[in-house]
XYZ file of C-alpha atoms in Angstrom:
572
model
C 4.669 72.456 -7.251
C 4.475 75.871 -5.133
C 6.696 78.296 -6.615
C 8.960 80.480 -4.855
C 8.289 84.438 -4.663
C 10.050 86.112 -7.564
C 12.512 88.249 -5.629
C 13.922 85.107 -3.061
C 13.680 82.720 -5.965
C 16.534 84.685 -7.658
C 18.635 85.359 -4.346
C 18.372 81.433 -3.509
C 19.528 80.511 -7.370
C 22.798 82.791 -7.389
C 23.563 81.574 -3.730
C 23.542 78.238 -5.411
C 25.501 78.738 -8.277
C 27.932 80.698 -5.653
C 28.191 77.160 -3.720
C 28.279 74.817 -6.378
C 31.138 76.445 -8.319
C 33.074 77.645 -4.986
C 33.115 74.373 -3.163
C 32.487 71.927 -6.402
C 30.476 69.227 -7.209
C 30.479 65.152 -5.736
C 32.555 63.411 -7.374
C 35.019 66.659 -8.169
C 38.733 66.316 -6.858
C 39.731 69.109 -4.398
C 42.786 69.771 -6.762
C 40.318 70.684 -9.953
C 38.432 73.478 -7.725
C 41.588 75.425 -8.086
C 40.677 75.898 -11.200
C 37.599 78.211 -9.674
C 38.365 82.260 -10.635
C 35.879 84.586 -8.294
C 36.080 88.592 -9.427
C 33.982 91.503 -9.768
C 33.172 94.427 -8.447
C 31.195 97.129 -5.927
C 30.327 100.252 -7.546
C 28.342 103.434 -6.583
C 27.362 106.259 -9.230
C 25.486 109.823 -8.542
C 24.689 111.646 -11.055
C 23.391 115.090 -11.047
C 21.079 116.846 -13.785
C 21.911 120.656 -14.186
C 18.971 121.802 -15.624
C 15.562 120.239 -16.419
C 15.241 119.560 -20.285
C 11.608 118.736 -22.023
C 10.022 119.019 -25.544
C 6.295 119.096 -26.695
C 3.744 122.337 -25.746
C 1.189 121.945 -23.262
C -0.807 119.316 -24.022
C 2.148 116.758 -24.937
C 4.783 117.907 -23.141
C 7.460 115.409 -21.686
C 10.214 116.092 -19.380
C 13.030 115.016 -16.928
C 13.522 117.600 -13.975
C 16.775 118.705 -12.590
C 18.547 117.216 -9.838
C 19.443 113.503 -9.305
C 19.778 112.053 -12.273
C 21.199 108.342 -10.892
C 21.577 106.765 -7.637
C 22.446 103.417 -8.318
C 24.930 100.801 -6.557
C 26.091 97.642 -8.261
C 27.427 94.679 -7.149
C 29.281 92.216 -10.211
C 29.869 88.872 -9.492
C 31.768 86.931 -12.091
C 32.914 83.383 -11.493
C 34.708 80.545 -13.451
C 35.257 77.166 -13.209
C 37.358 75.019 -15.580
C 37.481 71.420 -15.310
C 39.936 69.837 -18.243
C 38.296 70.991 -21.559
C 35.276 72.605 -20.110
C 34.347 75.868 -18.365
C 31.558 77.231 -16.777
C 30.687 81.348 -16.844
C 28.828 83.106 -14.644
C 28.701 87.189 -15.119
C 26.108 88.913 -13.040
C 25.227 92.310 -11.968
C 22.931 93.069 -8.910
C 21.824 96.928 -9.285
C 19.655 98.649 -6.931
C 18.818 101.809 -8.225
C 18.356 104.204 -5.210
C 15.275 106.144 -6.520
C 11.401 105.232 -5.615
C 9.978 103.718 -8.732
C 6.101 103.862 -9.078
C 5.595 104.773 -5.287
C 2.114 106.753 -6.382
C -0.424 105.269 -4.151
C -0.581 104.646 -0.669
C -0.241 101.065 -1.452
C 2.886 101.021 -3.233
C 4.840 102.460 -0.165
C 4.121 98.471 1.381
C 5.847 97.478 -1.706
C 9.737 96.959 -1.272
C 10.127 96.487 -4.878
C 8.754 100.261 -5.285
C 10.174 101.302 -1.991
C 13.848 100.303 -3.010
C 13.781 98.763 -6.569
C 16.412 96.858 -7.727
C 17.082 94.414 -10.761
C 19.384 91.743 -11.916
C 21.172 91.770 -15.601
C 23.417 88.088 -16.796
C 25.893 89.355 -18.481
C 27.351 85.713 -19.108
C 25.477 82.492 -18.228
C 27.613 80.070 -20.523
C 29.359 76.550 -20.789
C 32.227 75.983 -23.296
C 33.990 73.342 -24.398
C 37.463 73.041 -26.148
C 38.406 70.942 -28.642
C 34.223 69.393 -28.962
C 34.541 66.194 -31.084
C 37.940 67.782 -32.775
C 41.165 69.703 -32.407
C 40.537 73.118 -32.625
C 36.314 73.112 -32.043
C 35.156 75.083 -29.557
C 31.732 75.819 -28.624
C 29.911 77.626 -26.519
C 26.457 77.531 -24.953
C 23.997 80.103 -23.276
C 23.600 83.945 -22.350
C 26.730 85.542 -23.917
C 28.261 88.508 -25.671
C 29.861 87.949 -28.929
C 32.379 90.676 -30.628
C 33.347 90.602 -33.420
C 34.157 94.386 -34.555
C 37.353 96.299 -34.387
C 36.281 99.976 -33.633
C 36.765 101.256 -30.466
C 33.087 101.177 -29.410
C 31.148 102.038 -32.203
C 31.386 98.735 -34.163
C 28.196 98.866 -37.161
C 29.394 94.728 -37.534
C 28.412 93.896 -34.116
C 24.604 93.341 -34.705
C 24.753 89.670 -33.225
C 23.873 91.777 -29.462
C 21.349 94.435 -29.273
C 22.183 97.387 -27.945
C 22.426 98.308 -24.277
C 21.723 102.489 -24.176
C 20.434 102.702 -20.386
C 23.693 104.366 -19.400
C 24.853 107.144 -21.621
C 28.485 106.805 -20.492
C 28.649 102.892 -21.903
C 28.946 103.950 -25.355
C 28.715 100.618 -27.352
C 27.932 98.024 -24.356
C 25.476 95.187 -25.454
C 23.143 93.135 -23.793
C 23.672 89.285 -23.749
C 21.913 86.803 -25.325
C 21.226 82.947 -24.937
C 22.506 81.839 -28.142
C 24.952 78.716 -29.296
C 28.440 79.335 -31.023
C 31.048 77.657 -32.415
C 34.552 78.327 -33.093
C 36.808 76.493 -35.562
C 40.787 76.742 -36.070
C 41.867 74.055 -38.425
C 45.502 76.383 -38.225
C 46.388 78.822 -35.435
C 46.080 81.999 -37.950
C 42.700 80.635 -39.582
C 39.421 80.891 -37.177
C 35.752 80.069 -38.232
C 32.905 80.652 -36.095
C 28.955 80.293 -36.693
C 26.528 81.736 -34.009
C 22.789 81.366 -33.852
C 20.201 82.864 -31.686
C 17.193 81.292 -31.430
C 15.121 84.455 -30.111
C 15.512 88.310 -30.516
C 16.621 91.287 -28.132
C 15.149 94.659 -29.243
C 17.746 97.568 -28.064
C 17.356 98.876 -24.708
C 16.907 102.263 -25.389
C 17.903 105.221 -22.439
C 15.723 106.711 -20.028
C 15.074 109.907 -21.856
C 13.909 108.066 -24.867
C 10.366 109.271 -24.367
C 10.705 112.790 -24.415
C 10.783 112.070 -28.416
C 7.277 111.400 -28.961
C 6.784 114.985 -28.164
C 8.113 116.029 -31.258
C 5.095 115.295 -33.271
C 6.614 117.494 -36.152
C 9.332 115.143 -36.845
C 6.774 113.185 -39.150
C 9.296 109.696 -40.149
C 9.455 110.176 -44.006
C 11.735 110.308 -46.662
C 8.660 111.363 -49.142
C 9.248 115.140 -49.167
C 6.112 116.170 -50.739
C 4.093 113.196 -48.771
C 5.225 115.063 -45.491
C 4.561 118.491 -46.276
C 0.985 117.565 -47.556
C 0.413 115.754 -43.801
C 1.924 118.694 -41.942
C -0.037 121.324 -43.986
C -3.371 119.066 -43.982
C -2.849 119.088 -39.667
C -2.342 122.704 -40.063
C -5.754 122.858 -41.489
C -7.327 120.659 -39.169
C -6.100 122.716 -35.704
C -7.419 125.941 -37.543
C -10.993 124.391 -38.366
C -11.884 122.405 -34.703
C -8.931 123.050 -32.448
C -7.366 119.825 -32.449
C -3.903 119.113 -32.001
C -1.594 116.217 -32.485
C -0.530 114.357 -29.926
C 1.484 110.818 -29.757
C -0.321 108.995 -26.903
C 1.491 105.788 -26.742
C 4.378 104.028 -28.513
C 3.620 99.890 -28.674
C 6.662 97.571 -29.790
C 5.538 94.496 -31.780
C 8.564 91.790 -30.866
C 9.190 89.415 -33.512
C 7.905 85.841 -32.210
C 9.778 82.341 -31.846
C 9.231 81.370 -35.337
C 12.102 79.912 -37.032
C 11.798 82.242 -39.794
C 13.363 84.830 -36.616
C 15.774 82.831 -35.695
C 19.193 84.865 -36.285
C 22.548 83.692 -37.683
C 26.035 84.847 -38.501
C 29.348 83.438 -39.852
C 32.931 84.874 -39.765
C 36.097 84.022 -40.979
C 38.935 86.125 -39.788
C 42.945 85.309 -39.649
C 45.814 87.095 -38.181
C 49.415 87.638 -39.975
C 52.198 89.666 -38.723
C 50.146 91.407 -35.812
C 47.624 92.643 -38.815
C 43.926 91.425 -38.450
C 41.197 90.625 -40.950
C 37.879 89.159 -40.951
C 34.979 88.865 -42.744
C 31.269 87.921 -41.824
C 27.552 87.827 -42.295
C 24.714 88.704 -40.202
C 20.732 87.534 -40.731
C 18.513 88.716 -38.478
C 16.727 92.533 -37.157
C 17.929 96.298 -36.593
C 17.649 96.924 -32.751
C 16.328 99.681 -33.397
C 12.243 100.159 -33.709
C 10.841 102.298 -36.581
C 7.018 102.682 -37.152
C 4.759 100.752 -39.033
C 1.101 101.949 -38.220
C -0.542 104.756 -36.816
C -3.615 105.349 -35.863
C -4.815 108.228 -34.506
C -8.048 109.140 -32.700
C -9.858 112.639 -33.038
C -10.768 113.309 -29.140
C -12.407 116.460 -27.435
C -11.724 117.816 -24.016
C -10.938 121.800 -23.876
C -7.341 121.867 -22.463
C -5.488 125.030 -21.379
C -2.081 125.932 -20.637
C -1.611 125.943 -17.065
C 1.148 128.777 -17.577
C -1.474 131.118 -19.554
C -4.965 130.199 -18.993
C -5.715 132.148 -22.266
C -4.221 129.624 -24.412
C -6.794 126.822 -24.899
C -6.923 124.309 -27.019
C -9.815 121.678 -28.051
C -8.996 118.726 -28.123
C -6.426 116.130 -29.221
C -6.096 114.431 -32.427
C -4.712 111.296 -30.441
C -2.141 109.094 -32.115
C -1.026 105.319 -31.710
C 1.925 104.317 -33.294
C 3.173 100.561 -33.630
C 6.431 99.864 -33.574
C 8.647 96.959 -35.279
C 12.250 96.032 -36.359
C 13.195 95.296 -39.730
C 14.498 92.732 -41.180
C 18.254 92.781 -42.407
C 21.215 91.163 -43.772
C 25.129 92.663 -42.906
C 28.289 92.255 -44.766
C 31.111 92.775 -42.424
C 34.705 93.685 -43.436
C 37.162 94.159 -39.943
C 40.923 94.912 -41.029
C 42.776 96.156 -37.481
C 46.875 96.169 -36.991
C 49.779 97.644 -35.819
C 52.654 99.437 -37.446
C 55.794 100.717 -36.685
C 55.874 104.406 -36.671
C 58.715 107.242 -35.801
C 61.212 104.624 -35.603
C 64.069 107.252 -35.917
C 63.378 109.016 -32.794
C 64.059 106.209 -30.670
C 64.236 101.920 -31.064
C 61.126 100.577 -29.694
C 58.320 103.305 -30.096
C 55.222 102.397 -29.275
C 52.970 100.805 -32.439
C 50.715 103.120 -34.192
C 46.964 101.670 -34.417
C 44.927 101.445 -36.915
C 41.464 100.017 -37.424
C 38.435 99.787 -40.434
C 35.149 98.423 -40.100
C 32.929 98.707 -42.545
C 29.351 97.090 -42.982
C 27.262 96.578 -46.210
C 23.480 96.518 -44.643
C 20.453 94.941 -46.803
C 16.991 95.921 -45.215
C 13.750 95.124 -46.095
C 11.314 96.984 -47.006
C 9.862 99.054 -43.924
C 6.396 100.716 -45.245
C 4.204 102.971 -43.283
C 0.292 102.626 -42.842
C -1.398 105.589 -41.308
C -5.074 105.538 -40.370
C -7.553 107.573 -38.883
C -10.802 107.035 -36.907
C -13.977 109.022 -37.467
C -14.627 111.271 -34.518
C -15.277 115.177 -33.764
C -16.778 115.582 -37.390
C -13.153 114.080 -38.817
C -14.003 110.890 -41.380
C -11.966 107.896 -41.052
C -10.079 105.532 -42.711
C -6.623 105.235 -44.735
C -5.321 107.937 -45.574
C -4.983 108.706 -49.142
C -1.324 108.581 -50.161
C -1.452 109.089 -53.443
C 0.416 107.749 -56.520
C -0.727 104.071 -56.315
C -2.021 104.123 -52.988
C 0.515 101.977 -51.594
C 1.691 102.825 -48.257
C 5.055 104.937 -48.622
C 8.619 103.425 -46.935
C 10.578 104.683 -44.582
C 13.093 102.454 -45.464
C 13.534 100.997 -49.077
C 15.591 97.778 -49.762
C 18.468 99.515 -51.299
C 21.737 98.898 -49.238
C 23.886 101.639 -47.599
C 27.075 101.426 -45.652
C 28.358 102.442 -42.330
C 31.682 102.389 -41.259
C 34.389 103.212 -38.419
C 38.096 104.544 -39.608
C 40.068 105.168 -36.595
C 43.649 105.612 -35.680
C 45.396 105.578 -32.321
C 48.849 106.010 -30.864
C 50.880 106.383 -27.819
C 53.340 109.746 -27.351
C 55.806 109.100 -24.842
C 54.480 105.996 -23.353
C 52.316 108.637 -21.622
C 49.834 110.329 -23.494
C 47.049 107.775 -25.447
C 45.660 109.514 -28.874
C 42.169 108.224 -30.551
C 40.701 109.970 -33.651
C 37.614 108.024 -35.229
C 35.275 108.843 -38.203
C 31.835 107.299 -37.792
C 29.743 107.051 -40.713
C 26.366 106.267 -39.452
C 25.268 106.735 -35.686
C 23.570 103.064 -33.913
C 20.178 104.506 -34.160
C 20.735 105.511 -38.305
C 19.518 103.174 -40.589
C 18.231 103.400 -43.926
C 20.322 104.454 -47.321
C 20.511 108.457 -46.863
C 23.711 110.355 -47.010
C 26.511 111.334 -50.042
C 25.939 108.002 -51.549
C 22.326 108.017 -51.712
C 20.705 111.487 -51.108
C 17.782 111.101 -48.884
C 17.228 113.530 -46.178
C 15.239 113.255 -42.910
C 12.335 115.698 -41.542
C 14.110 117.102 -37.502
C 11.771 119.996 -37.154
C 8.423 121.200 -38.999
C 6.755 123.933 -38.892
C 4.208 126.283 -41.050
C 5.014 129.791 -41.971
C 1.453 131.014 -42.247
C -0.958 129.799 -40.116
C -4.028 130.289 -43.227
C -1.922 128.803 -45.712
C -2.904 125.307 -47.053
C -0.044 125.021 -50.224
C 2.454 122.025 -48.762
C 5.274 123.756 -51.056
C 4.678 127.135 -50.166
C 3.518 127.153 -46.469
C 5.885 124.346 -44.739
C 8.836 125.103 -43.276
C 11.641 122.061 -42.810
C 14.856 121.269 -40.708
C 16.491 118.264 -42.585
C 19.292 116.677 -42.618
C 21.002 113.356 -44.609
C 19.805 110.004 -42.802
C 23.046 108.288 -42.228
C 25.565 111.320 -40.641
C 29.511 111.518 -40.395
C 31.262 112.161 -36.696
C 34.439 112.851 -35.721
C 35.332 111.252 -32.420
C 38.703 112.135 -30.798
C 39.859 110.997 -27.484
C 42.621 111.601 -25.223
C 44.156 109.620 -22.059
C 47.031 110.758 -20.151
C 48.580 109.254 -16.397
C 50.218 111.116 -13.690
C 51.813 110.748 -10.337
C 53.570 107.198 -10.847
C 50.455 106.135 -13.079
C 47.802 106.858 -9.976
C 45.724 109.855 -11.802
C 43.933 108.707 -15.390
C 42.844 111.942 -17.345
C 40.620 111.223 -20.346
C 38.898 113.490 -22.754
C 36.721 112.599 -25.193
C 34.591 114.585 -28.096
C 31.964 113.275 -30.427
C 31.408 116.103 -33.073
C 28.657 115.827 -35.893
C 30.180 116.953 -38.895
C 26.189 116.555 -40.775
C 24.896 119.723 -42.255
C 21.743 120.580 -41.503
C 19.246 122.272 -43.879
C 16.339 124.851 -43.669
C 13.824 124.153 -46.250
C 11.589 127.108 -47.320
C 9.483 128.907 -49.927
C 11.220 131.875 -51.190
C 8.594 134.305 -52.887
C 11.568 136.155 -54.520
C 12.760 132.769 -56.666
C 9.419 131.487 -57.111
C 10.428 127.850 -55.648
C 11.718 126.056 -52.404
C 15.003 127.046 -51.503
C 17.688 124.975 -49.172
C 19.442 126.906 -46.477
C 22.376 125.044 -44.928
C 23.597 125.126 -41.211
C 27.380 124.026 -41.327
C 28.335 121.784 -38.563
C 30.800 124.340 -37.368
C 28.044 127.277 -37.117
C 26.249 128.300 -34.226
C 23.260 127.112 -35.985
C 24.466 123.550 -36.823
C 27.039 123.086 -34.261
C 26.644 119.478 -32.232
C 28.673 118.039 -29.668
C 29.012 115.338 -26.879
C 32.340 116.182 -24.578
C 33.255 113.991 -21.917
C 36.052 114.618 -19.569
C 36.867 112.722 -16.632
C 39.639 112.157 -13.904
C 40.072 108.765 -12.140
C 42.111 108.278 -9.033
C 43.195 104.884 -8.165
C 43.808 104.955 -4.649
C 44.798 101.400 -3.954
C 43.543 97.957 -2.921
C 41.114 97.943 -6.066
C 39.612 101.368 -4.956
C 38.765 103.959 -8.130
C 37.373 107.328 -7.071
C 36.227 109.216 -10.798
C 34.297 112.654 -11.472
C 33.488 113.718 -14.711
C 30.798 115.274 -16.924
C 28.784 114.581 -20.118
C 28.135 117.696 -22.176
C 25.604 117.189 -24.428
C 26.178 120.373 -26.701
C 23.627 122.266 -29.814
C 20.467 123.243 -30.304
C 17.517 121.296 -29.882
C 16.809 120.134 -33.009
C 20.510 119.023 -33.396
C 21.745 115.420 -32.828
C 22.933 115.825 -29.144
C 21.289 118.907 -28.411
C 17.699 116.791 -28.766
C 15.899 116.460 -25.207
C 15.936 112.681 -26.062
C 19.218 112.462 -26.046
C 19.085 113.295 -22.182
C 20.829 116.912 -21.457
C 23.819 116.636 -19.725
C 24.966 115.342 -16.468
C 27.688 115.878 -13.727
C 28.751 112.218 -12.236
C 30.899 110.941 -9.476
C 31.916 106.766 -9.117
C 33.228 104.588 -6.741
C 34.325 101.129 -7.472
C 36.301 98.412 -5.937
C 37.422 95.881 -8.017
C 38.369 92.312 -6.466
């Protein structure tokens, strides 16, 4: 059977699920189509870069320019249909993304997928039926979201979806997944559910992600001494051939459809007296990749800086790194509610929100295995790790927690208040902070260019794995509820510290930035205005500030820089 061409196969398969749910099905009454719910949306964002941000020298440098940062134009259609006891839902977004993509070669510009890309995302693809086989058993079928944390939208108990980080201003959206779930309320205040996912969605991670395999000093350890042996042994290398690191490529190793992947969770959670409370369990992967092999290549080729011709370089010492996501298991603990509060300033204040979600994470063991391969009068092989040879971990199996305490209220039925503390950011994982003291390498560097002692000649940025934010958030209306002002501010309250020799002691000596010094300062502000000018219309400007230095947590070129943004959307 001839198939159809990719990009009309996909047009002529949402008309049809357009026409089938719109006009109905043989055999379907007229009066059940009323049952048919058709809403979305039309939106257009621009989004401007301020200033060009990069990392790496010369040889390894990665960048984003200034300028147009997004162009992109979506349209959402959402549709569905409920016939008795089952429904049908259909959540889809058509983006075209208004910048060339690959349009390098003569022949791309006859490509229209180049010429004017565009791409299609299900959001929901689903079928669910109430009361299956019993009173009170639900289930549901196919590409869905499932949510079951509390926090406002950093939730470390949602691991069920991956990740969605393409847009920086979607903090916490997830990408679907086909997966089957069932929902159980033997009593209205009781609710079971079970959800299993046959196959697994890495993270998708944002468009700046790259720039991070500049930083080839940020080597992934929590082996102190391990690190600063590497660092100081590259050291040596540059100064005796000229060769410098370099990450070449990043490859992700997806786990495959064995059923020993397959991913499951349970929950039981009841309401009482407007107060909330659930726990669950999670099997499955971190979204996140880490590294589980390198291998890297010794490879000449005199390179100079284009800048300054006089600064030359060898060669390369060329580096593949493998990437994987390890296995976990998550204890989940929601409690969210509302309470009374200032009751003797007036009789019906607004309730004052509250929310805590903590999660108990088990990994597995995530070792390293670093290799080398003979070249440019370099031997090959494993390296030599020491101790008993094994290959060290960058993650151990001991558990650690992450959690989101927030509190919210309402002042004068006008002005919304959010304060949140965030114990571990969605790419942190590992045991590493108050509980457990393991630090993180940001930045390396060696003081003395000759020197070959790890302990005396390596200089270190580091900082706990797992960190503690403070988010706080503001949303105010005006003019008859038209005009929506919101501010919000992620600040990271993790020290960070310098690591040095100190000839005067004798012994390395810890220097720390405090989070509220110029040196360790780190921020993300977002403000932005929304006016709703009627019929569904939304007109919004705003900015994300991505604040610190570059070794910070927001001030890292991965992160993305900031950006100045304008939206349109209608909403039907």
């Amino acid at each position: 059977m001839r198939r159809l061409p990719a990009r009309r196969g996909w047009r002529l398969a949402a008309a049809a699920v357009i026409w089938a749910m719109c006009t109905g099905t043989p055999g379907v009454a007229g009066a059940e189509n009323e049952h048919v719910q058709i809403s979305g949306r039309v939106q257009s964002d621009l989004r401007l870069r301020p200033r060009s941000i990069g990392d790496g020298a010369f040889y390894n440098r990665r960048s984003l320019p200034a300028g147009i940062a997004r162009n992109r134009n979506l349209f959402k259609l959402r549709l569905a249909s409920e016939v008795a006891d089952v429904a049908a839902i259909v959540d889809i977004d058509f983006v075209w993304l208004g910048m060339l993509k690959n349009v390098a070669t003569f022949n791309d510009l006859t490509l229209r997928d180049h010429v004017d890309p565009y791409f299609l995302r299900a959001n929901a693809a689903y079928v669910q039926v109430h009361d299956f086989l019993a009173t009170g058993l639900d289930l549901r079928l196919g590409q869905q979201l499932v949510n079951w944390g509390k926090g406002d939208q950093f939730n470390p108990t949602n691991n069920i979806n991956a990740n969605d980080f393409s847009d920086p201003l979607q903090f916490g959206q997830q990408v679907a997944n086909a997966m089957l779930r069932v929902d159980y309320s033997p009593q209205g205040t009781w609710t079971l559910s079970g959800v299993l996912v046959p196959t697994f969605n890495p993270a998708v991670l944002p468009f700046s992600a790259p720039l991070a395999l500049s930083n080839t000093s940020r080597i992934p350890l929590p082996d102190a001494a391990l690190r600063r042996r590497i660092v100081a042994q590259q050291n040596a290398v540059q100064n005796a051939t000229g060769l410098y690191p370099r990450i070449d490529q990043a490859t992700p190793v997806l786990p495959g459809p064995a059923l020993s992947d397959v991913q499951f969770a349970l929950r039981a959670a009841f309401s009482l007296y407007r107060q909330d409370a659930a726990l669950s369990y999670y099997r499955g992967r971190s979204d996140m990749p880490l590294p589980r092999r390198e291998v890297t290549t010794p490879t000449l080729g005199r390179r100079c800086d284009p800048q300054d011709p006089t600064r030359c370089i060898n060669g390369t010492l060329e580096t593949n790194v493998e990437l994987h996501y390890p296995r976990m298991q998550v204890v989940g603990i929601n409690v969210a509610g509302e309470v009374p509060l200032l009751g003797f300033l007036k009789e019906e204040p607004p309730p004052f929100g509250y929310h805590v979600e903590l999660a108990l994470i088990s990994p597995a063991r995530a070792p390293l295995q670093i290799f080398q391969n003979a070249g440019a009068g370099l031997p090959g092989g494993e390296y030599a790790y020491g101790g008993s040879g094994a290959p060290p971990s960058l993650v151990d199996e001991r558990a650690f927690l992450k959690w989101n305490i927030g509190l919210d209220y309402t002042v004068l039925h006008r002005f919304y208040l959010n304060v949140q503390w965030l114990h571990g950011f969605f790419d942190e994982f590992g045991a590493g902070d108050f509980l457990h003291r393991v630090n993180v390498p940001i930045r390396s560097s060696v003081a003395n260019p000759g020197c070959d002692d790890p302990d005396r000649c390596v200089n270190e940025l580091v900082r706990s794995r797992l960190g503690d934010y403070l988010v706080f958030g503001t949303e105010s209306k005006w003019f008859a509820d038209a005009l929506l002002a919101r501010f919000f501010v992620i600040y990271d309250l993790t020290p960070i510290i310098y690591q040095s020799y100190s000839a005067r002691s004798g012994r390395r000596v810890d220097t720390p930035y405090s989070p509220f010094s110029a040196r360790g300062a780190s921020a993300v502000l977002f403000p932005e205005l929304t006016y709703n000018v009627g019929g569904g219309l939304d007109l919004s400007l705003g900015a994300l500030v991505n604040l610190g230095h570059s070794y910070t947590k927001f001030g890292d070129p991965a992160v993305g820089g900031s950006e100045i943004w304008t939206r349109a959307r209608y909403s039907y």
